[in-house]
Short mmCIF file of C-alpha atoms and ligand atoms in Angstrom, two decimals:
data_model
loop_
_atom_site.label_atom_id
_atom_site.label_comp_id
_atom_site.label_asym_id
_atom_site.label_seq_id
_atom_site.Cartn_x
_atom_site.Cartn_y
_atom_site.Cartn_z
CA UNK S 1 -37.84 16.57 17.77
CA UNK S 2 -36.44 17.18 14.16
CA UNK S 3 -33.66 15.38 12.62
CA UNK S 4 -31.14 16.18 10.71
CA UNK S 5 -29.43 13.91 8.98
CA UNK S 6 -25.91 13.88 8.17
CA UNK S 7 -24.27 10.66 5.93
CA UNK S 8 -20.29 11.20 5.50
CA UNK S 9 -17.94 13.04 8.10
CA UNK S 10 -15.26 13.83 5.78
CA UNK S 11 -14.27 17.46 4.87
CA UNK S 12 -18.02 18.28 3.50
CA UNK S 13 -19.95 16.11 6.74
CA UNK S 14 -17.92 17.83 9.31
CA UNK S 15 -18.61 21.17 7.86
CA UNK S 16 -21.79 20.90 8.11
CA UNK S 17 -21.78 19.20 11.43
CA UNK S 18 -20.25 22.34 12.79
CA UNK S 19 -22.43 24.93 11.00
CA UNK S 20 -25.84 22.98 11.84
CA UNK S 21 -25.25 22.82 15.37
CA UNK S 22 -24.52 26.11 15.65
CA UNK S 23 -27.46 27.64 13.64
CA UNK S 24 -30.33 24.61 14.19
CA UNK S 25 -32.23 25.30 17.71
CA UNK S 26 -31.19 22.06 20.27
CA UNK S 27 -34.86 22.30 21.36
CA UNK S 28 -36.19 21.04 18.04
CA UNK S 29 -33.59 19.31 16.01
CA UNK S 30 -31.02 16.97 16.68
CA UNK S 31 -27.92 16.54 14.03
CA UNK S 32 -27.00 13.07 13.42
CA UNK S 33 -23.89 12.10 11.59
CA UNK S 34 -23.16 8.47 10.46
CA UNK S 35 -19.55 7.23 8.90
CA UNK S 36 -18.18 3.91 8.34
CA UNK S 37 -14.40 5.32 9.41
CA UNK S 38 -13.38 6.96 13.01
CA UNK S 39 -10.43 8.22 11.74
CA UNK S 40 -10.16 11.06 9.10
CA UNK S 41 -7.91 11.35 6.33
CA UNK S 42 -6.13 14.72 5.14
CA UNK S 43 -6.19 13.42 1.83
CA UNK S 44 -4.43 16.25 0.08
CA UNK S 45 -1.47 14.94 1.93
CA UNK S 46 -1.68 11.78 0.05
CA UNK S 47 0.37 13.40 -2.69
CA UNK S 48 3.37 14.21 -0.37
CA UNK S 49 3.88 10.68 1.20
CA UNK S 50 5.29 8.79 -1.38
CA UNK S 51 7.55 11.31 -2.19
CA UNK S 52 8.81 10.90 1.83
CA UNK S 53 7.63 15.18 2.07
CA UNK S 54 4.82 13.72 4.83
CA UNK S 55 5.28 11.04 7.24
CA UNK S 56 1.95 8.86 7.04
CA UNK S 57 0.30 9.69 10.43
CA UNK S 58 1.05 13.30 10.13
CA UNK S 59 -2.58 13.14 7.89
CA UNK S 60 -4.79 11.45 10.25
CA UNK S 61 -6.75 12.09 12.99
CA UNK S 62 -9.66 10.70 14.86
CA UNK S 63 -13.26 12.18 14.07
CA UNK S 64 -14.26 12.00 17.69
CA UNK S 65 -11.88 14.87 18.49
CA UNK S 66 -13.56 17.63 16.27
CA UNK S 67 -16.84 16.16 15.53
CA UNK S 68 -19.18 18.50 17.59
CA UNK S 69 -20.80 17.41 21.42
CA UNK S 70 -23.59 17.98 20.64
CA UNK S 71 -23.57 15.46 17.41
CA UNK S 72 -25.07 12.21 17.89
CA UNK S 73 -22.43 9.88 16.06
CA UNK S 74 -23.56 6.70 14.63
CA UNK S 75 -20.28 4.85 13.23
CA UNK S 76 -21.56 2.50 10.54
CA UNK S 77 -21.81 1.69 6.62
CA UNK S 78 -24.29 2.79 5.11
CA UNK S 79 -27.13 0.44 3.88
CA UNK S 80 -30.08 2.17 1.85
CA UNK S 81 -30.68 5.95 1.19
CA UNK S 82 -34.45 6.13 0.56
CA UNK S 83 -35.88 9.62 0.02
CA UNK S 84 -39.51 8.67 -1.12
CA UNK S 85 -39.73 7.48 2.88
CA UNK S 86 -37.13 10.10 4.39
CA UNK S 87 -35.27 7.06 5.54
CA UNK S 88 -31.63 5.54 5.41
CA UNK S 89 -31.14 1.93 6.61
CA UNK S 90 -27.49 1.55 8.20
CA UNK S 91 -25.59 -1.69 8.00
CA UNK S 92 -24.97 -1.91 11.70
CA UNK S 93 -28.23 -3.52 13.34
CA UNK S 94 -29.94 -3.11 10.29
CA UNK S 95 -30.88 0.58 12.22
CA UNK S 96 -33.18 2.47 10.13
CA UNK S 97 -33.07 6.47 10.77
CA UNK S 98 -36.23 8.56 9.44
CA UNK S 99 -35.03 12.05 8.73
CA UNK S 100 -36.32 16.00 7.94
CA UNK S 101 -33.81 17.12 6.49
CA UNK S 102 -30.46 15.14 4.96
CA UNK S 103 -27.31 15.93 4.01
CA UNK S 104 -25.19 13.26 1.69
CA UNK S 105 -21.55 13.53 2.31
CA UNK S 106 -19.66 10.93 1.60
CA UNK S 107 -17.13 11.69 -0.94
CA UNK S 108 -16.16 9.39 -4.15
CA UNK S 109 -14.26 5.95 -3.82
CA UNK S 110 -11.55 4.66 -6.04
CA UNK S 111 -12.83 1.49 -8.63
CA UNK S 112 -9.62 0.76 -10.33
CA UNK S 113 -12.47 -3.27 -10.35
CA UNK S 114 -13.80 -0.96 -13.68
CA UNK S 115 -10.80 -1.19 -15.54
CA UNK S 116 -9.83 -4.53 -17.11
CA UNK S 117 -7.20 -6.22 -15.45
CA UNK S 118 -5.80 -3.31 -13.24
CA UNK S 119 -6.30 -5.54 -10.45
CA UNK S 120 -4.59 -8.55 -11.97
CA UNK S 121 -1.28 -9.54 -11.34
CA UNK S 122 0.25 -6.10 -10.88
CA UNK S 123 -1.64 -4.79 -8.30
CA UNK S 124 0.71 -3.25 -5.58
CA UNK S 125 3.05 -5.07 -7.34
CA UNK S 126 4.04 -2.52 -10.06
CA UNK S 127 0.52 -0.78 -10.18
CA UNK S 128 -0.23 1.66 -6.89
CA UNK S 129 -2.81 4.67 -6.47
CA UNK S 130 -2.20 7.69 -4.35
CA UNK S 131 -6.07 8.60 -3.38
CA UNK S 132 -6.20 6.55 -1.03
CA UNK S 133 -4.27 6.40 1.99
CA UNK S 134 -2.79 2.70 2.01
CA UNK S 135 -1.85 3.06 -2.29
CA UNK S 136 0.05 6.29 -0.82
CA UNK S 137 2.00 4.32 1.53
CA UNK S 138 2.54 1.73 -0.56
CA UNK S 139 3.62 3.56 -3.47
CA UNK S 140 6.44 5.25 -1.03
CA UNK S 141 7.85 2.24 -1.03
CA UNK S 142 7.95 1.20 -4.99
CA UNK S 143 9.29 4.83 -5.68
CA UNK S 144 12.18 4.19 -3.29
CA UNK S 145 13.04 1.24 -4.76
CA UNK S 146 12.46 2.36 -8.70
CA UNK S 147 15.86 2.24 -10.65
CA UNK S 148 14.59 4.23 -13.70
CA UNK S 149 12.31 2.72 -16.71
CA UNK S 150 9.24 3.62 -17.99
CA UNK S 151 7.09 5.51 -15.01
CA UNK S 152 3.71 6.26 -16.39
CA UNK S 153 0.74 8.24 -14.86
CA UNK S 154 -2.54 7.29 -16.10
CA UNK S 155 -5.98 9.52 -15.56
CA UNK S 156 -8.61 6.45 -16.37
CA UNK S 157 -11.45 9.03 -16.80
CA UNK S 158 -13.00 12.59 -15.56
CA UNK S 159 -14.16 13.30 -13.21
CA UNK S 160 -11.32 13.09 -10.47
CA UNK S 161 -11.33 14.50 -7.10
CA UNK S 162 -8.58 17.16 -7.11
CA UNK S 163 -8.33 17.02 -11.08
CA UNK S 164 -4.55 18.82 -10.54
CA UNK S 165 -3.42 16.17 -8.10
CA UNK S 166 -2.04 13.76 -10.80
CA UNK S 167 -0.27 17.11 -12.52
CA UNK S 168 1.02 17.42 -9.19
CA UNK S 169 2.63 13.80 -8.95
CA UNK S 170 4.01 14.01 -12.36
CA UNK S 171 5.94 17.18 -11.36
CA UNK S 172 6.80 15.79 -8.24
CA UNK S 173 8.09 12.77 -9.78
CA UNK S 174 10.44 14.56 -11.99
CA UNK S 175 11.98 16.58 -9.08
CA UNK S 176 12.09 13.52 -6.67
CA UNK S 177 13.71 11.04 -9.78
CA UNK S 178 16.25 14.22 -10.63
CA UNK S 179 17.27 14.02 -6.67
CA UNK S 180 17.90 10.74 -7.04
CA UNK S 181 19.96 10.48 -9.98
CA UNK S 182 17.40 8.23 -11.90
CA UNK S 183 15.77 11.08 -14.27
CA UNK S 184 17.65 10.72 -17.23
CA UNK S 185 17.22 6.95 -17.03
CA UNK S 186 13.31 7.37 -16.64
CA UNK S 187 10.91 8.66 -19.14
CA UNK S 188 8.01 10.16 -17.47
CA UNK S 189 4.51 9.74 -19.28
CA UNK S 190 1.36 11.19 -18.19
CA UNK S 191 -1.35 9.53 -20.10
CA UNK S 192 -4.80 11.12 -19.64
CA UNK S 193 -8.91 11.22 -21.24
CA UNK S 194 -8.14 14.98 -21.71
CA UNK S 195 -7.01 16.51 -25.20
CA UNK S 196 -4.39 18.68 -23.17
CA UNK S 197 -2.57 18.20 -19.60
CA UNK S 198 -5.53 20.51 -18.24
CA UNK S 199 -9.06 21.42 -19.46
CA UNK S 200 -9.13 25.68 -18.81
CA UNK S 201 -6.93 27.03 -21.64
CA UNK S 202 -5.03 29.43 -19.76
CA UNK S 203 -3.97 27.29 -16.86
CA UNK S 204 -3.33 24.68 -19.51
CA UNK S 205 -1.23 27.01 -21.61
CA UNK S 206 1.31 27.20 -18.22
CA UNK S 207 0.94 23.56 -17.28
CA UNK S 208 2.05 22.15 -21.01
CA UNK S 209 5.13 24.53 -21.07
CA UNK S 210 5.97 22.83 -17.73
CA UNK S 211 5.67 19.78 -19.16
CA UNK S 212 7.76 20.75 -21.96
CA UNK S 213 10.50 22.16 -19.88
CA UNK S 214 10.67 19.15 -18.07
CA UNK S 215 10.50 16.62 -20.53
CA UNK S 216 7.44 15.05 -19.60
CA UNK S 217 5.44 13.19 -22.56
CA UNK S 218 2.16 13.93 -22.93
CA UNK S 219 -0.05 11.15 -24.13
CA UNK S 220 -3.53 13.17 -24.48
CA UNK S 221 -6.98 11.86 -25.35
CA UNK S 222 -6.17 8.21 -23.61
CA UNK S 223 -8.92 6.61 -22.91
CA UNK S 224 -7.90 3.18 -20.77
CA UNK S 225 -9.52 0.21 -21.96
CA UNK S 226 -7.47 -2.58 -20.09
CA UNK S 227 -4.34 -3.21 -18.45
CA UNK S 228 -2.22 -6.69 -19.33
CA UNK S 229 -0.18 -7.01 -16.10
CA UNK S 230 2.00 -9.98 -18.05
CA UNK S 231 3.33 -8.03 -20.36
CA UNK S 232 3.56 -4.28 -18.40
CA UNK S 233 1.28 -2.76 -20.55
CA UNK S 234 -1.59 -0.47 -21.23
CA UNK S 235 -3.92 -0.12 -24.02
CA UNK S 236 -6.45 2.28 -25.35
CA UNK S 237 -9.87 1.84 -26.87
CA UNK S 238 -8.09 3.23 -29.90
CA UNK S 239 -5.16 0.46 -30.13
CA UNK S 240 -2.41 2.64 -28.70
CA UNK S 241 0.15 0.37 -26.05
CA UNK S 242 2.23 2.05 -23.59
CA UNK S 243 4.45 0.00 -22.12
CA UNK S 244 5.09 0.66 -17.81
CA UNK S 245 8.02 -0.46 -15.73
CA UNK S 246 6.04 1.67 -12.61
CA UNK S 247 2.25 2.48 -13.53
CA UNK S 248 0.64 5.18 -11.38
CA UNK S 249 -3.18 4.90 -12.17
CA UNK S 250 -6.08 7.25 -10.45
CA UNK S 251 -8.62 4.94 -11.37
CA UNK S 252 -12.39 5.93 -12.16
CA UNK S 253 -13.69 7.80 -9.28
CA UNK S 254 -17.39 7.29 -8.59
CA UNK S 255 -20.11 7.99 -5.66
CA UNK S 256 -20.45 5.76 -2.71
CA UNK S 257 -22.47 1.59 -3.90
CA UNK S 258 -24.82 2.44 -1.47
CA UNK S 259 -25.96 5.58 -3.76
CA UNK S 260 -26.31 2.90 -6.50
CA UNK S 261 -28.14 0.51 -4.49
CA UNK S 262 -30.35 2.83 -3.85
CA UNK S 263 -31.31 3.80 -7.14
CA UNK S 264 -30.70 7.81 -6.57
CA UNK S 265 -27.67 8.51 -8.01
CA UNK S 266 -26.01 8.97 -11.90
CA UNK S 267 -24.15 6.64 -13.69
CA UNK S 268 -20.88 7.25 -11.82
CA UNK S 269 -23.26 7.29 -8.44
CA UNK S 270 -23.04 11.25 -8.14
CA UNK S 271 -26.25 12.45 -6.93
CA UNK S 272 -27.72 15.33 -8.98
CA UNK S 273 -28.39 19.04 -7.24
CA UNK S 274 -29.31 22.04 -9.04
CA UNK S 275 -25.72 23.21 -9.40
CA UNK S 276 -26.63 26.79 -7.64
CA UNK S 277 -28.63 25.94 -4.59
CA UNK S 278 -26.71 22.18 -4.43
CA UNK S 279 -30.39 20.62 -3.42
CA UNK S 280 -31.34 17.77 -5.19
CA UNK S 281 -33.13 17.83 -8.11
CA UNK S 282 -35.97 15.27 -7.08
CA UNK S 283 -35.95 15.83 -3.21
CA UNK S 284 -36.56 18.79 -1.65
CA UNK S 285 -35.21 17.75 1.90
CA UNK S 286 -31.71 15.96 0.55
CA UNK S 287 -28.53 17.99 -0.48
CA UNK S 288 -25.46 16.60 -1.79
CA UNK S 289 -22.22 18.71 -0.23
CA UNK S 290 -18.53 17.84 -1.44
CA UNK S 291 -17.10 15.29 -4.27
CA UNK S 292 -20.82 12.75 -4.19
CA UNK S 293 -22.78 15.90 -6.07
CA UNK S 294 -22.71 15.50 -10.03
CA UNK S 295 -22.09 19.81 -10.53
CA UNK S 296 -19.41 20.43 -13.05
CA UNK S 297 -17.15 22.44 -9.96
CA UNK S 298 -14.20 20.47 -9.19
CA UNK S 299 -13.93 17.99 -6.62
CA UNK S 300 -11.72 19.64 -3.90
CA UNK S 301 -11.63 19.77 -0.44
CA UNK S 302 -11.49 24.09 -0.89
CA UNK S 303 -14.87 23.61 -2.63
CA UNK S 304 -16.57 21.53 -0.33
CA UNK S 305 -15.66 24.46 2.15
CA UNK S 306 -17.37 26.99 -0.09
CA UNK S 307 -20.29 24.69 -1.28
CA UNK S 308 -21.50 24.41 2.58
CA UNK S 309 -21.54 27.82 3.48
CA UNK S 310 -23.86 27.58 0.65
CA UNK S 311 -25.81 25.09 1.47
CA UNK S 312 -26.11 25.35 5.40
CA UNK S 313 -28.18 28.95 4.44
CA UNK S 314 -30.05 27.42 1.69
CA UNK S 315 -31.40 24.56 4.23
CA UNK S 316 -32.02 27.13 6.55
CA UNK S 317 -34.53 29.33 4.35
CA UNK S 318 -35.93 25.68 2.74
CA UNK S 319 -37.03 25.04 6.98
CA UNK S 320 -38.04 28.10 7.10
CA UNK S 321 -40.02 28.20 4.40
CA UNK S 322 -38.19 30.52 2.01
CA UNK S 323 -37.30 30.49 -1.41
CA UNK S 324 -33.71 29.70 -1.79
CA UNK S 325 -31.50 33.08 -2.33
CA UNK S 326 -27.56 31.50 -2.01
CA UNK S 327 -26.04 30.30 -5.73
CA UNK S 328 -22.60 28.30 -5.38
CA UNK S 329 -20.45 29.88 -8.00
CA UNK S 330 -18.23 27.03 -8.48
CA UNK S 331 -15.35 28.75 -6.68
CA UNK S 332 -12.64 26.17 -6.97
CA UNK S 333 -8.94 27.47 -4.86
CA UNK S 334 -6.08 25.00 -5.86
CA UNK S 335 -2.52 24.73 -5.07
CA UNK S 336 -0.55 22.81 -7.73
CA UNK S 337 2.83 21.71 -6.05
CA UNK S 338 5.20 21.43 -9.05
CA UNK S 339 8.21 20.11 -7.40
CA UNK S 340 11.99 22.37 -6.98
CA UNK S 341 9.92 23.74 -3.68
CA UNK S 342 7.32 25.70 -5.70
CA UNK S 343 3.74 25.65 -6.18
CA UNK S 344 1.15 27.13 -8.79
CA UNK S 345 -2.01 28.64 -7.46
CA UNK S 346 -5.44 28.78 -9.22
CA UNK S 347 -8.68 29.99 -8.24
CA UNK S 348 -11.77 29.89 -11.09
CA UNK S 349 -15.07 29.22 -10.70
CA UNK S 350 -18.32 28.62 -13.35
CA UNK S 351 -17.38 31.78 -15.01
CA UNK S 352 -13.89 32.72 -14.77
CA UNK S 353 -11.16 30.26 -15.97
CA UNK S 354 -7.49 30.65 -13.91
CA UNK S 355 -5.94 33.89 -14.69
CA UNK S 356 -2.51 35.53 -13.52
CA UNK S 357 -2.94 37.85 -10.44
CA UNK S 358 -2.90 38.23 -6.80
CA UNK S 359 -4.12 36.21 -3.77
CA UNK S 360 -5.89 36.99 -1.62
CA UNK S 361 -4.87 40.55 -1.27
CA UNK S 362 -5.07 42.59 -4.66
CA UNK S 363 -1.47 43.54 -5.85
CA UNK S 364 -0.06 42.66 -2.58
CA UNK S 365 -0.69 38.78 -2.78
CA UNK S 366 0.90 37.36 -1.16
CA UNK S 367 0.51 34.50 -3.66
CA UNK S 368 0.59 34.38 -7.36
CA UNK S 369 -2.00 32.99 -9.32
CA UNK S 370 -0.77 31.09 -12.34
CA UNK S 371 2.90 31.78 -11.48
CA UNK S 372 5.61 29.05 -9.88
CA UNK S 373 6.43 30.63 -6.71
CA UNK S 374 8.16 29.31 -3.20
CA UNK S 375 5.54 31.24 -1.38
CA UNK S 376 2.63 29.16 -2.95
CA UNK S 377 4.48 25.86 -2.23
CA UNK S 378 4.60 27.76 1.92
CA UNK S 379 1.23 28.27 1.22
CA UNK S 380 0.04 24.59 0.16
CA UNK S 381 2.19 23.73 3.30
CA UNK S 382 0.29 25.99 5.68
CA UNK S 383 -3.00 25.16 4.19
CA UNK S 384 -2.60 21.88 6.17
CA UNK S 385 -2.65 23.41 9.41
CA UNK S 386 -6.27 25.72 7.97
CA UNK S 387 -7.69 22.16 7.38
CA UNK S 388 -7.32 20.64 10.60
CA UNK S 389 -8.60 24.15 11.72
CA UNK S 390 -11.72 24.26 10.05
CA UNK S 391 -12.31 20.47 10.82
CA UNK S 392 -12.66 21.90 14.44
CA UNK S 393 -15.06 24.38 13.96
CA UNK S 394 -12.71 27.19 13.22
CA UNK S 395 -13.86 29.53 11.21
CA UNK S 396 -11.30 31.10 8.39
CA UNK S 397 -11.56 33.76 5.88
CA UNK S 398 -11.80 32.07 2.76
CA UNK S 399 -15.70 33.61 1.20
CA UNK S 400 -17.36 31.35 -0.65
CA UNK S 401 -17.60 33.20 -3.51
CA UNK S 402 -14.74 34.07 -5.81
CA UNK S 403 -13.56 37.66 -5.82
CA UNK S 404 -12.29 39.19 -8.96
CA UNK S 405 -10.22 41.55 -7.40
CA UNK S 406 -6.53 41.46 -7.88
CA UNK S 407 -6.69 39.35 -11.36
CA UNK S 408 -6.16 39.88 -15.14
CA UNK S 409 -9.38 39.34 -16.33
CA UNK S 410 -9.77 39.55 -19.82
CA UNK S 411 -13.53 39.11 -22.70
CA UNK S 412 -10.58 35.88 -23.52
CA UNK S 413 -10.65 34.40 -20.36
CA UNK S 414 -14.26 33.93 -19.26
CA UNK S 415 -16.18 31.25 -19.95
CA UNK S 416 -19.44 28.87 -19.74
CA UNK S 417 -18.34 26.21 -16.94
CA UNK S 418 -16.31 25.00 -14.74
CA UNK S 419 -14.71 21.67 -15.30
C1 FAD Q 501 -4.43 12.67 -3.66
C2 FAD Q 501 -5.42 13.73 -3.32
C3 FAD Q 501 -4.99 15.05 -3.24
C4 FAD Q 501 -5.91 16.06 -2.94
N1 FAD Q 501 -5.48 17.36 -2.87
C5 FAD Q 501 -6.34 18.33 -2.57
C6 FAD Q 501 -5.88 19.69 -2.45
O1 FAD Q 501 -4.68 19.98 -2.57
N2 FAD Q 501 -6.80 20.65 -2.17
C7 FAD Q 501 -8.13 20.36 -2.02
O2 FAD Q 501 -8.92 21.26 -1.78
N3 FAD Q 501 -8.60 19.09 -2.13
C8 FAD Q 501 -7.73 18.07 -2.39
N4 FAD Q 501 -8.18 16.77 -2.49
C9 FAD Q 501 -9.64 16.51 -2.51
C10 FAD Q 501 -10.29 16.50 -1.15
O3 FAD Q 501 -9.64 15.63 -0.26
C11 FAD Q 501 -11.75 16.08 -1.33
O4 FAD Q 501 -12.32 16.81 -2.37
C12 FAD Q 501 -12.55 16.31 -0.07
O5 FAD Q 501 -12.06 15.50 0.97
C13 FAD Q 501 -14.04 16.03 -0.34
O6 FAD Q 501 -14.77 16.05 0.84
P1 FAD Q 501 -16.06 15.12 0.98
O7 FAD Q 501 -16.58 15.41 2.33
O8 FAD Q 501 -16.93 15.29 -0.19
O9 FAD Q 501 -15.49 13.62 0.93
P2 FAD Q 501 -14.51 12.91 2.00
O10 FAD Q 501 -13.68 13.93 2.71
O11 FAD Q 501 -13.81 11.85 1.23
O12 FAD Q 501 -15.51 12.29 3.06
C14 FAD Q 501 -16.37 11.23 2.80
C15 FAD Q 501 -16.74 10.58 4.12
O13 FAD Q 501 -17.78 9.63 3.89
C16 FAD Q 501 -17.49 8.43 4.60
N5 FAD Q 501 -18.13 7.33 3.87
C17 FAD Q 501 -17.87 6.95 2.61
N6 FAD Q 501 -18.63 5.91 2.29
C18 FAD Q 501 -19.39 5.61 3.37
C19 FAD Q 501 -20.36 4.61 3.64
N7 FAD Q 501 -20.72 3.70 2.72
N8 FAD Q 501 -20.92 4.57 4.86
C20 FAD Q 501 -20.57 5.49 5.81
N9 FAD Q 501 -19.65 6.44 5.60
C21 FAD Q 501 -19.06 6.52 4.39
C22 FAD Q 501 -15.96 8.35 4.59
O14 FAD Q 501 -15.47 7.53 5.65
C23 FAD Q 501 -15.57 9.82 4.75
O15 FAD Q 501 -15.43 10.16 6.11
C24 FAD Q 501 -7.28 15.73 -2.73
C25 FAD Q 501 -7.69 14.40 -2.78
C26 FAD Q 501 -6.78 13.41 -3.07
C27 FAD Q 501 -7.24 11.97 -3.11
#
């Protein structure tokens, strides 16, 4: 008997749990998945709970309920990932599992440790995250109880997971503060690494007029070098302060320590796959699927989706024997929710920046890409209810690889990669 090896059931893990079982032959393999967490997060809800749109245990559910029969589920951290021996130690028992074929799934974690003092004094205090589920929470809480000042959104550094998710809480935060009475006593500041509020120029061109219109201050090129919780204050490897009366950060994302441990990852602990096939670069037999693989596609839970409908066939023809045919694209499909009850929709990939159009249906939508519409905030609504669909085993049309039908693409608009 075969195994395959799964490591993560998040978005990406469960995926793949549900394809594998269903193509793999029960007589010769046997999928294993291993996760430190029974319950699973729907993290794109993070961004509506401290803005009281999502009641906290509307995003979670328990694994156990969609992960496949016919998985073997091994709930533990994860120890050592050693591909030379085809073998990952687990913290639990100090199990070791030798493996065929392995899948690494397990997202990016917050480290808001690498910036100096962000976890001093202010911590949860006047300094909260939203990517993670308790900072989301949490943050509820400070927002309900901010009477105006300075509220500033930091980016520490690129690459996020969901890089519009911060645009998202700045516009949310204007809407939410305007509701409340407290706008014109707060000035918003969104503080980020990037020269602009968003790196493809034509989504960028839309996003910094929004900005404009609602008076949100854009503090570009900000590169965090250290917070000083005494005095409410950040600073920049290039000497410029901003003072915070509420500081949102989404600190430095990076892989999983166990991929540093191990020795097998990047410096941020991504591991590397050819950015087509998603196989890694040194290991024939290990694949990286979702936010731990270092491609320049963004991290989003829509790619994951299209990045293991990829990656299921290429593992299949690598068994087999094949050459690899399947090349991820870098489809990326985004909902920004802007706040007002509207939402902006983009969908790119390596090639094609965000361009105005139709989704999915050509002329007919019925969303519009790069356009503020009530339909795309319905849309970012509903897309909750595909989630939880596709974590059990549903499948739903969304193809893997971008379509250019129903957009305005222009010689302007391409490009070399996606960011
Ligand atoms: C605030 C926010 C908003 C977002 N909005 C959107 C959106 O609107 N649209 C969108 O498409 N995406 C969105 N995303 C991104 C999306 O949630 C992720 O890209 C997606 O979940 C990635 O899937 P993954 O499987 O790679 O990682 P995850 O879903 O994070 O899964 C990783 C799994 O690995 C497990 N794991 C981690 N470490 C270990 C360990 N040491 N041992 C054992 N198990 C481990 C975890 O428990 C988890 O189950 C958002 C994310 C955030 C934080």
């Amino acid at each position: 008997m075969k195994t395959f090896l799964i490591l993560g059931a998040g978005t990406a893990g469960t995926l793949m749990a549900h394809t594998m079982t269903k193509k793999l032959d029960p007589h010769d393999w046997q999928v294993i998945v291993v996760d430190r967490d029974e319950k699973h997060y729907y993290q794109a809800g993070y961004i509506f709970i401290p803005f009281g749109m999502y009641k906290p245990e509307s995003v979670i559910k328990d694994k156990k309920s969609f992960l496949p029969k016919k998985v073997k589920v091994i709930w533990s951290d994860i120890h050592m990932i050693e591909p030379d021996k085809n073998q990952v130690t687990l913290v639990r028992d100090k199990q070791v599992i030798h493996y065929d074929e392995l899948v690494v799934a397990t997202g990016v974690d917050i480290r808001p440790d690498q910036t100096e003092g962000m976890l001093g004094g202010g911590w949860q205090k006047n300094i909260f995250d939203f990517y993670t589920f308790d900072g989301s929470v949490k943050l509820a809480q400070a927002l309900k109880d901010f009477k105006g000042g300075n509220l500033v959104i930091n980016v520490t550094e690129m690459p996020v997971k969901c890089p519009v998710a911060p645009l998202e809480f700045v516009f949310l935060a204007d809407w939410y503060l305007r509701k409340r009475g407290l706008r014109a006593k707060t000035e918003l500041i969104y503080s980020t690494p990037l020269p602009d509020a968003f790196t493809k120029p034509s989504a960028n061109a839309k996003l910094s007029d929004m900005f404009r219109k609602r008076d949100i201050h854009l503090e570009a090129e900000y590169a965090i070098g250290s917070v000083d919780a005494a005095r409410n204050m950040i600073s920049s490897y290039d000497g410029r302060e901003i003072a915070y009366d509420l500081l949102v950060t989404v600190p430095t994302n990076m892989g999983i320590e166990a991929i540093e441990r191990s020795g097998i990852g990047d410096d941020l602990n991504y591991i590397q796959v050819d950015k087509g096939t998603l196989q890694s670069r040194r290991w024939p037999n290990v694949w990286a699927v979702g936010d731990t693989n270092n491609i320049l596609a963004s991290k989003a839970g829509s790619v994951a989706h299209f990045q293991h409908e990829v990656v299921a066939k290429n593992i299949l023809d690598h068994i087999a024997g094949k050459s690899l045919e399947e090349q991820f694209d870098g489809h990326s499909l985004c909902f920004i929710e802007s706040g007002y009850g509207k939402a902006v929709l983009i969908d790119f990939n390596y090639d094609q920046e965000p361009v105005e159009g139709t989704y999915p249906l050509p002329g007919l939508g019925p969303f519009r890409l790069l356009n503020e519409t009530y339909l795309n905030h319905w849309g970012k609504l509903v897309f909750k209810e595909m989630y939880w669909a596709m974590m059990y085993g549903i499948k739903v049309p969304l193809p893997s690889k971008m379509s250019t039908a129903g957009k305005k693409i222009s010689s302007h608009n391409r490009q070399g990669e996606a960011a």
